[in-house]
Tab-separated table of C-alpha atoms and ligand atoms in Angstrom:
chain	number	residue	atom	x	y	z
A	1	MET	CA	-9.998	-24.131	-1.389
A	2	ARG	CA	-11.052	-20.729	0.424
A	3	VAL	CA	-8.745	-16.922	-0.170
A	4	LEU	CA	-8.845	-14.150	2.175
A	5	GLY	CA	-8.735	-11.214	-0.297
A	6	ILE	CA	-6.986	-8.029	0.930
A	7	GLU	CA	-7.821	-4.725	-0.634
A	8	THR	CA	-5.851	-1.778	0.524
A	9	SER	CA	-5.359	-0.177	-2.790
A	10	CYS	CA	-6.592	3.403	-1.668
A	11	ASP	CA	-9.526	4.707	1.354
A	12	GLU	CA	-11.087	1.203	1.691
A	13	THR	CA	-9.424	-1.457	3.634
A	14	GLY	CA	-11.496	-4.360	2.110
A	15	LEU	CA	-11.426	-7.595	3.249
A	16	ALA	CA	-13.453	-10.441	2.228
A	17	ILE	CA	-12.887	-14.665	2.326
A	18	VAL	CA	-14.259	-16.166	-1.659
A	19	GLU	CA	-15.018	-20.440	-0.860
A	20	VAL	CA	-14.877	-22.059	-4.489
A	21	SER	CA	-16.293	-25.851	-4.447
A	22	GLY	CA	-15.501	-28.837	-7.321
A	23	ASN	CA	-18.154	-26.507	-9.963
A	24	ASN	CA	-16.486	-23.853	-10.218
A	25	SER	CA	-19.032	-21.763	-7.881
A	26	PHE	CA	-17.615	-19.015	-5.709
A	27	GLU	CA	-19.376	-17.791	-3.241
A	28	ILE	CA	-18.074	-15.387	-0.927
A	29	LYS	CA	-18.709	-16.300	3.112
A	30	GLY	CA	-17.996	-13.176	4.793
A	31	GLN	CA	-16.314	-8.996	4.720
A	32	ALA	CA	-15.574	-6.429	6.104
A	33	LEU	CA	-15.225	-2.698	4.913
A	34	TYR	CA	-14.218	0.604	6.037
A	35	SER	CA	-14.457	3.285	4.949
A	36	GLN	CA	-12.339	6.667	5.242
A	37	ILE	CA	-14.324	8.667	3.294
A	38	ALA	CA	-14.858	10.491	6.754
A	39	MET	CA	-11.357	11.520	7.524
A	40	HIS	CA	-10.298	13.271	3.765
A	41	GLN	CA	-13.536	14.873	3.849
A	42	ASN	CA	-11.504	17.574	5.691
A	43	TYR	CA	-8.911	17.699	3.064
A	44	GLY	CA	-11.393	17.739	-0.022
A	45	GLY	CA	-9.869	14.226	-1.310
A	46	VAL	CA	-7.490	11.402	-0.595
A	47	VAL	CA	-4.245	12.075	1.810
A	48	PRO	CA	-1.963	9.557	0.829
A	49	GLU	CA	0.033	9.440	3.998
A	50	LEU	CA	-3.306	8.870	6.118
A	51	ALA	CA	-4.868	5.903	4.420
A	52	SER	CA	-1.446	4.294	5.584
A	53	ARG	CA	-1.702	4.582	9.125
A	54	ASP	CA	-5.368	4.138	9.025
A	55	HIS	CA	-5.170	0.768	6.423
A	56	ILE	CA	-2.737	-0.343	9.408
A	57	LYS	CA	-4.814	0.584	12.421
A	58	ARG	CA	-7.628	-1.457	10.831
A	59	ILE	CA	-6.576	-4.409	9.078
A	60	ILE	CA	-5.488	-6.452	11.697
A	61	PRO	CA	-9.761	-6.077	13.184
A	62	LEU	CA	-11.374	-6.379	10.451
A	63	ILE	CA	-9.607	-9.451	9.522
A	64	ASN	CA	-10.693	-11.467	12.675
A	65	GLN	CA	-14.106	-9.867	11.739
A	66	VAL	CA	-14.153	-11.274	8.253
A	67	VAL	CA	-13.147	-15.116	9.568
A	68	LYS	CA	-15.353	-15.211	12.877
A	69	ASP	CA	-18.040	-14.119	10.348
A	70	SER	CA	-17.138	-16.723	7.272
A	71	GLY	CA	-17.828	-19.313	10.354
A	72	ALA	CA	-13.981	-20.352	9.964
A	73	ASP	CA	-10.905	-20.123	11.639
A	74	LEU	CA	-7.703	-18.765	9.887
A	75	HIS	CA	-6.557	-22.124	9.896
A	76	SER	CA	-9.305	-23.002	6.939
A	77	ILE	CA	-7.654	-20.433	4.482
A	78	ASP	CA	-5.792	-21.599	2.024
A	79	ALA	CA	-4.533	-18.926	0.593
A	80	ILE	CA	-4.577	-15.097	1.035
A	81	ALA	CA	-4.636	-12.770	-3.213
A	82	TYR	CA	-4.328	-10.043	-2.530
A	83	THR	CA	-4.014	-5.351	-4.166
A	84	GLN	CA	-0.240	-5.275	-5.240
A	85	GLY	CA	-1.400	-2.429	-7.770
A	86	PRO	CA	-1.984	-0.448	-9.646
A	87	GLY	CA	-2.630	2.815	-6.062
A	88	LEU	CA	-1.135	4.513	-3.500
A	89	ALA	CA	1.939	3.165	-2.518
A	90	GLY	CA	2.035	2.970	0.880
A	91	ALA	CA	-1.662	1.922	1.037
A	92	LEU	CA	-0.252	-0.950	-1.309
A	93	LEU	CA	2.458	-1.568	1.305
A	94	VAL	CA	-0.005	-1.999	4.272
A	95	GLY	CA	-1.553	-5.045	2.526
A	96	THR	CA	1.124	-6.666	1.123
A	97	SER	CA	2.884	-7.048	4.032
A	98	VAL	CA	-0.070	-8.062	5.810
A	99	ALA	CA	-1.298	-10.912	3.599
A	100	LYS	CA	2.899	-12.224	3.733
A	101	ALA	CA	3.558	-12.282	7.041
A	102	LEU	CA	0.256	-14.007	7.189
A	103	GLY	CA	1.363	-16.537	4.705
A	104	MET	CA	4.426	-17.072	6.902
A	105	ALA	CA	2.792	-18.024	9.620
A	106	LEU	CA	-0.183	-19.964	8.222
A	107	GLY	CA	2.457	-21.608	5.693
A	108	ILE	CA	-0.231	-20.923	3.559
A	109	PRO	CA	0.738	-19.452	-0.249
A	110	THR	CA	0.032	-15.571	-1.554
A	111	ILE	CA	-0.953	-14.062	-4.983
A	112	GLY	CA	-0.402	-10.474	-6.083
A	113	ILE	CA	-3.807	-9.413	-8.087
A	114	HIS	CA	-4.139	-6.033	-10.215
A	115	HIS	CA	-6.351	-4.003	-8.547
A	116	LEU	CA	-8.325	-3.436	-11.648
A	117	GLU	CA	-8.933	-6.804	-12.946
A	118	GLY	CA	-10.731	-7.291	-9.702
A	119	HIS	CA	-13.077	-4.863	-10.481
A	120	LEU	CA	-13.262	-6.416	-13.965
A	121	LEU	CA	-13.880	-9.703	-12.688
A	122	SER	CA	-16.596	-8.158	-10.556
A	123	PRO	CA	-19.788	-8.732	-11.677
A	124	LEU	CA	-19.197	-12.940	-12.169
A	125	LEU	CA	-19.013	-12.815	-8.764
A	126	GLY	CA	-21.841	-15.225	-7.590
A	127	GLN	CA	-23.558	-15.009	-11.151
A	128	LYS	CA	-25.478	-19.049	-11.540
A	129	ASN	CA	-24.741	-19.187	-15.077
A	130	PRO	CA	-20.663	-17.285	-15.412
A	131	LEU	CA	-20.699	-15.119	-18.274
A	132	GLU	CA	-18.443	-16.812	-20.968
A	133	PHE	CA	-14.691	-15.448	-22.951
A	134	PRO	CA	-14.496	-13.133	-24.860
A	135	PHE	CA	-16.563	-10.086	-23.299
A	136	ILE	CA	-16.583	-6.504	-23.722
A	137	ALA	CA	-15.355	-4.573	-20.456
A	138	LEU	CA	-15.922	-0.629	-19.644
A	139	LEU	CA	-14.176	0.251	-15.942
A	140	VAL	CA	-15.191	3.204	-14.992
A	141	SER	CA	-13.638	4.244	-11.871
A	142	GLY	CA	-12.029	7.210	-9.172
A	143	GLY	CA	-8.849	7.031	-11.213
A	144	HIS	CA	-9.439	4.715	-14.493
A	145	THR	CA	-12.375	4.617	-17.671
A	146	GLN	CA	-10.685	1.509	-20.177
A	147	LEU	CA	-13.098	0.362	-22.823
A	148	MET	CA	-11.191	-3.454	-23.309
A	149	LEU	CA	-11.986	-6.600	-25.241
A	150	VAL	CA	-11.707	-9.596	-22.890
A	151	LYS	CA	-10.429	-12.532	-23.846
A	152	GLY	CA	-10.013	-14.970	-21.549
A	153	LEU	CA	-8.353	-13.842	-17.774
A	154	GLY	CA	-5.470	-12.280	-18.350
A	155	GLN	CA	-5.736	-11.630	-21.666
A	156	TYR	CA	-7.212	-7.473	-21.792
A	157	ILE	CA	-7.107	-5.688	-24.734
A	158	ILE	CA	-7.461	-1.806	-24.330
A	159	LEU	CA	-9.811	-0.606	-27.160
A	160	GLY	CA	-9.816	3.422	-25.625
A	161	GLU	CA	-9.121	4.520	-22.327
A	162	THR	CA	-9.336	8.827	-21.079
A	163	LEU	CA	-6.748	10.611	-22.252
A	164	ASP	CA	-6.993	12.991	-19.359
A	165	ASP	CA	-9.640	12.675	-16.610
A	166	ALA	CA	-11.438	9.428	-15.552
A	167	ALA	CA	-14.971	9.776	-15.573
A	168	GLY	CA	-15.443	9.400	-11.454
A	169	GLU	CA	-12.577	12.242	-11.254
A	170	ALA	CA	-15.042	14.670	-13.757
A	171	PHE	CA	-17.491	13.626	-10.747
A	172	ASP	CA	-15.270	14.397	-8.655
A	173	LYS	CA	-14.658	17.548	-9.843
A	174	THR	CA	-17.753	18.701	-10.278
A	175	ALA	CA	-18.912	18.291	-7.167
A	176	LYS	CA	-16.368	20.287	-5.600
A	177	LEU	CA	-17.685	23.116	-7.965
A	178	LEU	CA	-21.097	22.600	-7.304
A	179	GLY	CA	-20.112	22.274	-3.264
A	180	LEU	CA	-20.820	18.749	-2.318
A	181	PRO	CA	-18.363	16.761	-0.048
A	182	TYR	CA	-15.782	14.139	-1.531
A	183	PRO	CA	-16.678	11.735	-2.899
A	184	GLY	CA	-19.186	13.413	-5.328
A	185	GLY	CA	-20.112	10.991	-7.722
A	186	PRO	CA	-23.324	9.390	-4.801
A	187	GLN	CA	-23.885	13.038	-4.771
A	188	VAL	CA	-24.144	14.585	-8.601
A	189	SER	CA	-26.091	11.414	-9.330
A	190	ALA	CA	-28.518	12.556	-6.406
A	191	LEU	CA	-28.543	16.179	-6.754
A	192	ALA	CA	-29.225	15.341	-10.521
A	193	GLU	CA	-32.528	13.799	-10.046
A	194	SER	CA	-34.050	16.535	-9.784
A	195	GLY	CA	-32.760	18.604	-11.846
A	196	GLN	CA	-33.588	19.616	-15.435
A	197	SER	CA	-30.631	18.163	-18.245
A	198	GLU	CA	-31.619	20.660	-20.623
A	199	ARG	CA	-31.139	23.758	-18.795
A	200	PHE	CA	-26.818	23.355	-19.564
A	201	ASN	CA	-25.344	22.155	-22.920
A	202	PHE	CA	-22.200	20.873	-22.140
A	203	PRO	CA	-19.470	19.038	-24.608
A	204	ARG	CA	-20.304	16.091	-25.173
A	205	PRO	CA	-16.305	15.174	-25.543
A	206	MET	CA	-14.954	12.752	-28.237
A	207	LEU	CA	-18.715	11.892	-29.020
A	208	HIS	CA	-17.861	11.932	-32.615
A	209	SER	CA	-13.696	11.068	-32.529
A	210	LYS	CA	-14.400	7.785	-34.179
A	211	ASP	CA	-12.438	5.866	-31.550
A	212	LEU	CA	-13.325	4.474	-28.452
A	213	ASP	CA	-11.057	7.123	-26.338
A	214	PHE	CA	-12.287	9.470	-23.430
A	215	SER	CA	-11.185	12.846	-22.780
A	216	PHE	CA	-13.002	14.744	-19.950
A	217	ALA	CA	-11.381	17.434	-19.194
A	218	GLY	CA	-13.223	20.304	-21.029
A	219	LEU	CA	-16.867	18.715	-19.519
A	220	LYS	CA	-15.247	19.770	-16.424
A	221	THR	CA	-13.774	23.254	-17.234
A	222	ALA	CA	-17.489	23.791	-19.296
A	223	VAL	CA	-18.499	23.689	-15.739
A	224	LEU	CA	-16.215	25.032	-13.890
A	225	THR	CA	-17.051	28.429	-17.229
A	226	GLN	CA	-20.577	27.547	-16.111
A	227	VAL	CA	-19.899	27.810	-12.124
A	228	LYS	CA	-18.347	30.826	-13.000
A	229	LYS	CA	-21.011	32.899	-14.791
A	230	LEU	CA	-23.847	32.152	-12.155
A	231	GLY	CA	-21.280	33.636	-9.703
A	232	GLY	CA	-19.505	30.992	-8.108
A	233	THR	CA	-19.724	28.138	-6.313
A	234	GLU	CA	-20.997	30.353	-2.928
A	235	ASN	CA	-24.182	31.688	-4.594
A	236	LEU	CA	-25.227	28.894	-6.807
A	237	GLU	CA	-29.098	28.714	-6.286
A	238	PRO	CA	-30.105	25.205	-5.052
A	239	SER	CA	-31.662	24.509	-8.093
A	240	ALA	CA	-28.778	25.467	-10.875
A	241	LYS	CA	-26.824	23.437	-8.405
A	242	ALA	CA	-29.513	20.428	-9.288
A	243	ASP	CA	-29.321	21.733	-13.245
A	244	ILE	CA	-25.765	21.915	-14.000
A	245	ALA	CA	-25.444	18.370	-12.077
A	246	ALA	CA	-28.878	16.525	-14.215
A	247	SER	CA	-26.774	18.528	-16.819
A	248	PHE	CA	-23.368	17.043	-16.912
A	249	VAL	CA	-25.062	13.451	-15.700
A	250	ALA	CA	-25.973	13.800	-18.643
A	251	ALA	CA	-22.925	14.799	-21.053
A	252	ILE	CA	-21.431	11.841	-19.441
A	253	THR	CA	-23.335	8.885	-19.601
A	254	GLU	CA	-24.335	10.050	-23.259
A	255	VAL	CA	-20.651	9.613	-23.829
A	256	ILE	CA	-19.477	6.170	-21.931
A	257	THR	CA	-22.784	5.626	-23.392
A	258	GLU	CA	-22.285	6.178	-27.035
A	259	LYS	CA	-18.901	4.986	-27.242
A	260	CYS	CA	-19.714	1.052	-25.701
A	261	ILE	CA	-22.271	0.568	-28.315
A	262	ALA	CA	-19.798	1.023	-30.466
A	263	ALA	CA	-17.137	-1.431	-28.707
A	264	LEU	CA	-20.347	-3.428	-28.924
A	265	ASN	CA	-20.726	-3.019	-33.207
A	266	THR	CA	-17.393	-2.487	-33.882
A	267	HIS	CA	-15.822	-6.411	-31.744
A	268	GLU	CA	-19.563	-7.553	-32.648
A	269	GLN	CA	-19.888	-8.790	-29.365
A	270	GLN	CA	-23.429	-8.895	-27.268
A	271	HIS	CA	-21.797	-8.898	-23.624
A	272	LEU	CA	-21.074	-5.895	-21.973
A	273	ILE	CA	-19.369	-5.950	-18.702
A	274	VAL	CA	-19.432	-2.729	-16.176
A	275	ALA	CA	-17.174	-2.231	-13.124
A	276	GLY	CA	-15.320	0.457	-10.938
A	277	GLY	CA	-17.396	2.603	-9.190
A	278	VAL	CA	-19.424	4.655	-11.496
A	279	GLY	CA	-20.970	1.948	-12.903
A	280	ALA	CA	-23.269	1.847	-9.790
A	281	ASN	CA	-24.612	5.597	-11.496
A	282	VAL	CA	-28.579	5.204	-11.864
A	283	GLN	CA	-27.843	7.334	-14.540
A	284	LEU	CA	-25.597	5.794	-16.247
A	285	ARG	CA	-27.307	1.910	-15.968
A	286	GLU	CA	-30.356	3.269	-17.181
A	287	HIS	CA	-29.035	4.549	-20.792
A	288	LEU	CA	-26.909	1.798	-21.560
A	289	ASN	CA	-29.573	-1.236	-20.319
A	290	HIS	CA	-31.555	0.931	-22.840
A	291	ALA	CA	-28.765	1.582	-25.310
A	292	CYS	CA	-27.642	-1.921	-25.568
A	293	GLU	CA	-31.612	-3.341	-25.512
A	294	LEU	CA	-32.004	-1.637	-28.773
A	295	ILE	CA	-28.915	-3.261	-30.466
A	296	GLY	CA	-29.571	-6.620	-28.819
A	297	ALA	CA	-27.277	-6.735	-26.362
A	298	LYS	CA	-26.586	-7.650	-22.151
A	299	VAL	CA	-25.435	-5.481	-19.130
A	300	HIS	CA	-23.824	-7.225	-16.664
A	301	TYR	CA	-22.614	-5.321	-13.332
A	302	PRO	CA	-21.735	-6.246	-9.872
A	303	PRO	CA	-24.494	-5.767	-7.508
A	304	LEU	CA	-23.761	-1.947	-5.960
A	305	HIS	CA	-21.525	-3.309	-2.841
A	306	LEU	CA	-19.163	-4.910	-5.011
A	307	CYS	CA	-18.977	-1.677	-7.259
A	308	THR	CA	-16.975	0.228	-5.303
A	309	ASP	CA	-13.475	-0.915	-4.118
A	310	ASN	CA	-13.673	-4.114	-1.218
A	311	GLY	CA	-12.033	-7.139	-0.044
A	312	ALA	CA	-14.268	-9.705	-2.575
A	313	MET	CA	-13.587	-8.555	-6.090
A	314	ILE	CA	-9.478	-9.120	-4.693
A	315	ALA	CA	-10.196	-12.862	-3.160
A	316	PHE	CA	-11.976	-13.861	-6.073
A	317	ALA	CA	-9.937	-12.446	-8.876
A	318	GLY	CA	-7.515	-14.178	-6.411
A	319	ALA	CA	-9.222	-17.453	-6.643
A	320	MET	CA	-10.568	-17.572	-10.498
A	321	ARG	CA	-6.496	-17.220	-11.571
A	322	LEU	CA	-5.230	-20.320	-8.244
A	323	ALA	CA	-8.655	-22.829	-9.839
A	324	GLN	CA	-6.678	-22.179	-13.282
A	325	ASN	CA	-3.637	-22.500	-12.739
A	326	PRO	CA	-2.900	-23.384	-9.091
A	327	SER	CA	1.091	-22.630	-9.549
A	328	LEU	CA	0.617	-19.188	-9.678
A	329	ALA	CA	0.377	-19.267	-5.636
A	330	THR	CA	3.634	-18.169	-4.164
A	331	SER	CA	5.488	-18.946	-0.831
A	332	SER	CA	8.315	-16.283	-1.931
A	333	ARG	CA	8.573	-13.490	1.201
A	334	SER	CA	9.901	-10.835	-1.136
A	335	PHE	CA	7.644	-8.438	-1.932
A	336	ASP	CA	7.133	-4.952	-4.156
A	337	VAL	CA	3.898	-3.264	-4.828
A	338	ARG	CA	2.866	-1.897	-8.618
A	339	PRO	CA	1.880	1.587	-7.634
A	340	ARG	CA	1.661	1.985	-11.565
A	341	TRP	CA	0.656	-1.233	-13.070
A	342	PRO	CA	-0.759	-1.605	-17.033
A	343	LEU	CA	-3.628	-3.907	-17.167
A	344	ASP	CA	-2.350	-5.070	-20.411
A	345	GLN	CA	0.638	-5.518	-18.958
A	346	LEU	CA	-1.003	-9.162	-16.546
A	347	ASP	CA	0.172	-12.207	-17.279
A	348	GLU	CA	-2.168	-14.194	-19.071
A	349	ILE	CA	-3.650	-17.332	-17.585
A	350	SER	CA	-3.443	-20.618	-19.571
A	351	ALA	CA	-5.712	-23.260	-17.399
B	401	KG4	O1	-13.773	2.194	-8.219
B	401	KG4	P1	-13.571	2.964	-6.982
B	401	KG4	O2	-14.471	2.650	-5.885
B	401	KG4	O3	-12.402	3.559	-6.722
B	401	KG4	C1	-11.549	3.750	-7.355
B	401	KG4	O4	-11.007	4.867	-8.530
B	401	KG4	O5	-10.910	2.678	-8.080
B	401	KG4	O6	-14.849	4.923	-7.660
B	401	KG4	C2	-13.832	5.395	-7.204
B	401	KG4	C3	-15.030	6.568	-8.280
B	401	KG4	C4	-15.713	7.922	-7.064
B	401	KG4	O7	-14.361	8.968	-8.479
B	401	KG4	C5	-16.683	7.803	-6.507
B	401	KG4	O8	-17.407	9.452	-6.616
B	401	KG4	C6	-17.049	7.310	-8.191
B	401	KG4	O9	-16.254	6.276	-8.517
B	401	KG4	N1	-18.844	6.967	-7.677
B	401	KG4	C7	-19.732	7.700	-8.129
B	401	KG4	C8	-20.603	6.285	-7.991
B	401	KG4	N2	-20.003	6.186	-6.460
B	401	KG4	C9	-19.174	5.898	-6.883
B	401	KG4	N3	-19.890	7.971	-9.550
B	401	KG4	C10	-21.365	7.939	-9.856
B	401	KG4	N4	-21.774	8.197	-9.305
B	401	KG4	C11	-21.886	6.970	-8.414
B	401	KG4	N5	-23.985	6.593	-8.101
B	402	ZN	ZN1	-11.564	1.156	-7.759
């Protein structure tokens, strides 16, 4: 079975073809991605209307490219998985309508995928010995920060989540305060490498709250206060910028790591999956690896190119769902997108 994955929930047009073979092994046969980052950078964040228009412009050439790269033609595709939500409504509509139209033209079924399930399962893609359920998952992206107990496909119990900003948002806002371009996560991380993390003692929000929730708004405010004290974004010395970045990264990684360890301990689990854009962060990976090693747990990450939004994770989630339950594929041409769609409201899949 070959599944075409279409991701258009935000500012990346992602396409991929994933092939499932008899022994339930999944392989990426082709991938194409167009990132709109350069376009949105001028505005300091994603402009929804521009995002939708750009997806329309890119999606068909990218589908042609991914089909060609996979060494097959469109007629060899058996099903289309597309991101149905959550995300920007207009952007989601582009991917969804292309998926439905192509499905109708080719006479093949489609399946709507939850974007976060795509992230969540991506560390399993391409693993020789697939991880077995249950496990703990940390989802840290631009819009979400959640800890989950994953009991099976579609069986996600939310153990804790952010009460305000998402981790990626905290990175992006800190980047803005330091005068770094959007998206700030990778920039803050790179700058932090040359800074002194002990210089500023930023708060570790909810570190001792005894639950598994997060809060990053106070940390962002502490960075803002510090930047102001030093004369504002324009007047920051390069060394002060690096030290703020390093101190911020130290604070946020400590909180995230501690909560992950608490989740593993409380729920007596040995495996942690880390997904979402912030999962690409090297400092977070270092901390998590070290802390998990100390308690005998193992951390699993997707390859770096699958950390941020991409089509392969959507194709993979679709392929996994269809492999377990083929009746999930629909030939219905009616569609709705779900810009808001809590992950724990997903249908469970029984084989
Ligand atoms: O998962 P993602 O691609 O998009 C969604 O939000 O769904 O995550 C994007 C977020 C952005 O906030 C970006 O700044 C952050 O992930 N990010 C990082 C790194 N790479 C991406 N944050 C910290 N360190 C990184 N290396
Ligand atoms: Zn994402």
